[in-house]
N, C-alpha and C. Protein backbone atom coordinates (compact mmCIF):
# COMPACT_ATOMS: atom_id res chain seq x y z
N MET A 1 16.91 -11.17 1.95
CA MET A 1 17.93 -10.27 1.48
C MET A 1 17.49 -9.58 0.19
N ARG A 2 16.83 -10.36 -0.69
CA ARG A 2 16.36 -9.77 -1.94
C ARG A 2 15.31 -8.70 -1.68
N THR A 3 14.47 -8.90 -0.69
CA THR A 3 13.43 -7.92 -0.37
C THR A 3 14.06 -6.63 0.11
N PHE A 4 15.05 -6.73 0.99
CA PHE A 4 15.75 -5.55 1.49
C PHE A 4 16.44 -4.81 0.35
N PHE A 5 17.11 -5.54 -0.53
CA PHE A 5 17.77 -4.95 -1.68
C PHE A 5 16.75 -4.27 -2.59
N GLY A 6 15.59 -4.89 -2.77
CA GLY A 6 14.53 -4.32 -3.60
C GLY A 6 13.99 -3.03 -3.02
N MET A 7 13.85 -2.98 -1.69
CA MET A 7 13.37 -1.74 -1.05
C MET A 7 14.38 -0.61 -1.20
N ILE A 8 15.66 -0.93 -1.03
CA ILE A 8 16.70 0.10 -1.20
C ILE A 8 16.74 0.58 -2.65
N LEU A 9 16.69 -0.33 -3.59
CA LEU A 9 16.71 0.03 -5.00
C LEU A 9 15.48 0.85 -5.37
N GLY A 10 14.32 0.48 -4.85
CA GLY A 10 13.10 1.22 -5.11
C GLY A 10 13.16 2.64 -4.56
N ALA A 11 13.71 2.80 -3.36
CA ALA A 11 13.85 4.13 -2.78
C ALA A 11 14.80 4.99 -3.60
N LEU A 12 15.90 4.41 -4.06
CA LEU A 12 16.84 5.16 -4.89
C LEU A 12 16.22 5.55 -6.23
N LEU A 13 15.46 4.65 -6.82
CA LEU A 13 14.78 4.98 -8.08
C LEU A 13 13.74 6.07 -7.88
N LEU A 14 13.03 6.03 -6.76
CA LEU A 14 12.04 7.05 -6.46
C LEU A 14 12.70 8.42 -6.32
N VAL A 15 13.75 8.51 -5.53
CA VAL A 15 14.44 9.79 -5.34
C VAL A 15 15.04 10.27 -6.65
N GLY A 16 15.61 9.37 -7.41
CA GLY A 16 16.18 9.75 -8.71
C GLY A 16 15.10 10.25 -9.67
N GLY A 17 13.97 9.58 -9.69
CA GLY A 17 12.87 10.01 -10.56
C GLY A 17 12.32 11.37 -10.18
N VAL A 18 12.17 11.60 -8.88
CA VAL A 18 11.68 12.90 -8.41
C VAL A 18 12.69 13.99 -8.75
N TYR A 19 13.98 13.69 -8.59
CA TYR A 19 15.01 14.69 -8.92
C TYR A 19 14.97 15.04 -10.41
N VAL A 20 14.85 14.04 -11.26
CA VAL A 20 14.79 14.29 -12.71
C VAL A 20 13.53 15.09 -13.04
N TYR A 21 12.40 14.74 -12.47
CA TYR A 21 11.16 15.47 -12.71
C TYR A 21 11.29 16.92 -12.27
N ASP A 22 11.82 17.12 -11.07
CA ASP A 22 11.97 18.48 -10.55
C ASP A 22 12.97 19.30 -11.35
N SER A 23 14.02 18.67 -11.84
CA SER A 23 15.02 19.42 -12.59
C SER A 23 14.47 19.91 -13.93
N MET A 24 13.39 19.29 -14.43
CA MET A 24 12.79 19.71 -15.69
C MET A 24 11.73 20.78 -15.50
N GLN A 25 11.32 21.05 -14.26
CA GLN A 25 10.28 22.04 -13.99
C GLN A 25 10.89 23.43 -13.89
N THR A 26 10.08 24.43 -14.14
CA THR A 26 10.54 25.81 -14.05
C THR A 26 10.47 26.27 -12.60
N SER A 27 11.22 27.28 -12.30
CA SER A 27 11.25 27.85 -10.96
C SER A 27 10.19 28.93 -10.84
N SER A 28 9.46 28.95 -9.72
CA SER A 28 8.46 29.99 -9.52
C SER A 28 9.12 31.34 -9.27
N ILE A 29 10.35 31.34 -8.80
CA ILE A 29 11.07 32.59 -8.58
C ILE A 29 11.48 33.20 -9.92
N ALA A 30 11.90 32.36 -10.85
CA ALA A 30 12.37 32.86 -12.14
C ALA A 30 11.23 33.39 -13.01
N ASN A 31 10.06 32.78 -12.92
CA ASN A 31 8.99 33.14 -13.84
C ASN A 31 7.75 33.73 -13.19
N GLY A 32 7.78 34.03 -11.91
CA GLY A 32 6.66 34.70 -11.25
C GLY A 32 5.42 33.84 -11.12
N GLN A 33 4.25 34.46 -11.30
CA GLN A 33 2.97 33.80 -11.06
C GLN A 33 2.68 32.66 -12.03
N VAL A 34 3.20 32.72 -13.23
CA VAL A 34 2.91 31.71 -14.25
C VAL A 34 3.44 30.34 -13.84
N ALA A 35 4.57 30.30 -13.15
CA ALA A 35 5.22 29.03 -12.85
C ALA A 35 4.62 28.32 -11.65
N GLN A 36 3.63 28.88 -10.97
CA GLN A 36 3.09 28.22 -9.80
C GLN A 36 2.42 26.90 -10.13
N ALA A 37 1.94 26.72 -11.33
CA ALA A 37 1.35 25.44 -11.73
C ALA A 37 2.42 24.37 -11.89
N ASN A 38 3.65 24.75 -12.11
CA ASN A 38 4.76 23.82 -12.33
C ASN A 38 5.73 23.80 -11.16
N ARG A 39 5.23 23.84 -9.94
CA ARG A 39 6.12 23.85 -8.78
C ARG A 39 6.82 22.51 -8.63
N THR A 40 8.03 22.55 -8.08
CA THR A 40 8.77 21.31 -7.86
C THR A 40 8.19 20.54 -6.69
N ILE A 41 8.46 19.26 -6.65
CA ILE A 41 7.94 18.40 -5.60
C ILE A 41 8.76 18.58 -4.32
N VAL A 42 10.08 18.67 -4.45
CA VAL A 42 10.98 18.73 -3.31
C VAL A 42 11.73 20.04 -3.33
N ASN A 43 11.89 20.67 -2.16
CA ASN A 43 12.73 21.85 -2.03
C ASN A 43 14.17 21.34 -1.85
N TRP A 44 14.92 21.29 -2.94
CA TRP A 44 16.23 20.65 -2.94
C TRP A 44 17.25 21.41 -2.11
N ASP A 45 17.09 22.73 -1.95
CA ASP A 45 18.00 23.48 -1.10
C ASP A 45 17.89 23.03 0.36
N VAL A 46 16.67 22.85 0.82
CA VAL A 46 16.45 22.39 2.19
C VAL A 46 16.93 20.95 2.34
N ALA A 47 16.68 20.11 1.34
CA ALA A 47 17.14 18.72 1.40
C ALA A 47 18.66 18.65 1.45
N ALA A 48 19.34 19.50 0.68
CA ALA A 48 20.80 19.51 0.70
C ALA A 48 21.34 19.98 2.05
N ALA A 49 20.70 20.99 2.63
CA ALA A 49 21.14 21.47 3.95
C ALA A 49 20.93 20.40 5.01
N ASP A 50 19.80 19.70 4.96
CA ASP A 50 19.54 18.62 5.91
C ASP A 50 20.54 17.48 5.73
N TRP A 51 20.88 17.16 4.48
CA TRP A 51 21.85 16.10 4.20
C TRP A 51 23.22 16.47 4.76
N GLN A 52 23.63 17.73 4.57
CA GLN A 52 24.91 18.18 5.10
C GLN A 52 24.92 18.12 6.63
N ALA A 53 23.81 18.51 7.25
CA ALA A 53 23.73 18.44 8.72
C ALA A 53 23.81 17.00 9.19
N LEU A 54 23.15 16.09 8.49
CA LEU A 54 23.19 14.67 8.85
C LEU A 54 24.60 14.12 8.72
N LYS A 55 25.29 14.45 7.62
CA LYS A 55 26.65 13.98 7.43
C LYS A 55 27.58 14.54 8.50
N GLY A 56 27.43 15.81 8.84
CA GLY A 56 28.26 16.41 9.87
C GLY A 56 28.04 15.78 11.23
N ARG A 57 26.78 15.54 11.57
CA ARG A 57 26.45 14.91 12.85
C ARG A 57 26.97 13.48 12.90
N ALA A 58 26.87 12.74 11.79
CA ALA A 58 27.38 11.37 11.74
C ALA A 58 28.90 11.36 11.89
N HIS A 59 29.56 12.31 11.25
CA HIS A 59 31.02 12.40 11.35
C HIS A 59 31.44 12.72 12.79
N ASP A 60 30.76 13.67 13.42
CA ASP A 60 31.07 14.02 14.80
C ASP A 60 30.85 12.84 15.73
N ASP A 61 29.77 12.10 15.52
CA ASP A 61 29.50 10.93 16.35
C ASP A 61 30.54 9.84 16.12
N TRP A 62 30.96 9.67 14.86
CA TRP A 62 31.99 8.67 14.55
C TRP A 62 33.30 9.02 15.24
N VAL A 63 33.68 10.29 15.21
CA VAL A 63 34.91 10.71 15.88
C VAL A 63 34.79 10.47 17.38
N LYS A 64 33.62 10.77 17.96
CA LYS A 64 33.42 10.57 19.39
C LYS A 64 33.50 9.09 19.75
N ILE A 65 32.90 8.22 18.93
CA ILE A 65 32.91 6.78 19.21
C ILE A 65 34.31 6.19 19.01
N SER A 66 34.98 6.60 17.95
CA SER A 66 36.30 6.01 17.65
C SER A 66 37.38 6.51 18.60
N SER A 67 37.17 7.62 19.28
CA SER A 67 38.19 8.11 20.20
C SER A 67 38.15 7.39 21.56
N LYS A 68 37.11 6.62 21.81
CA LYS A 68 37.00 5.91 23.10
C LYS A 68 37.85 4.69 23.16
């Protein structure tokens, strides 16, 4: 159980660390060619859209399962 908890905690710390790192970087759209050296690790707009799609699909599946 401790190993499973450690893996979950490690994954959350990793995602949190990447988010903090990316939030401190400049945008290549805002600053043009100069900012290409400081590109973010994750495209957070795509990640947010995928997360919303996952939540919607899970909700639809839950409604389908609970209605039976």
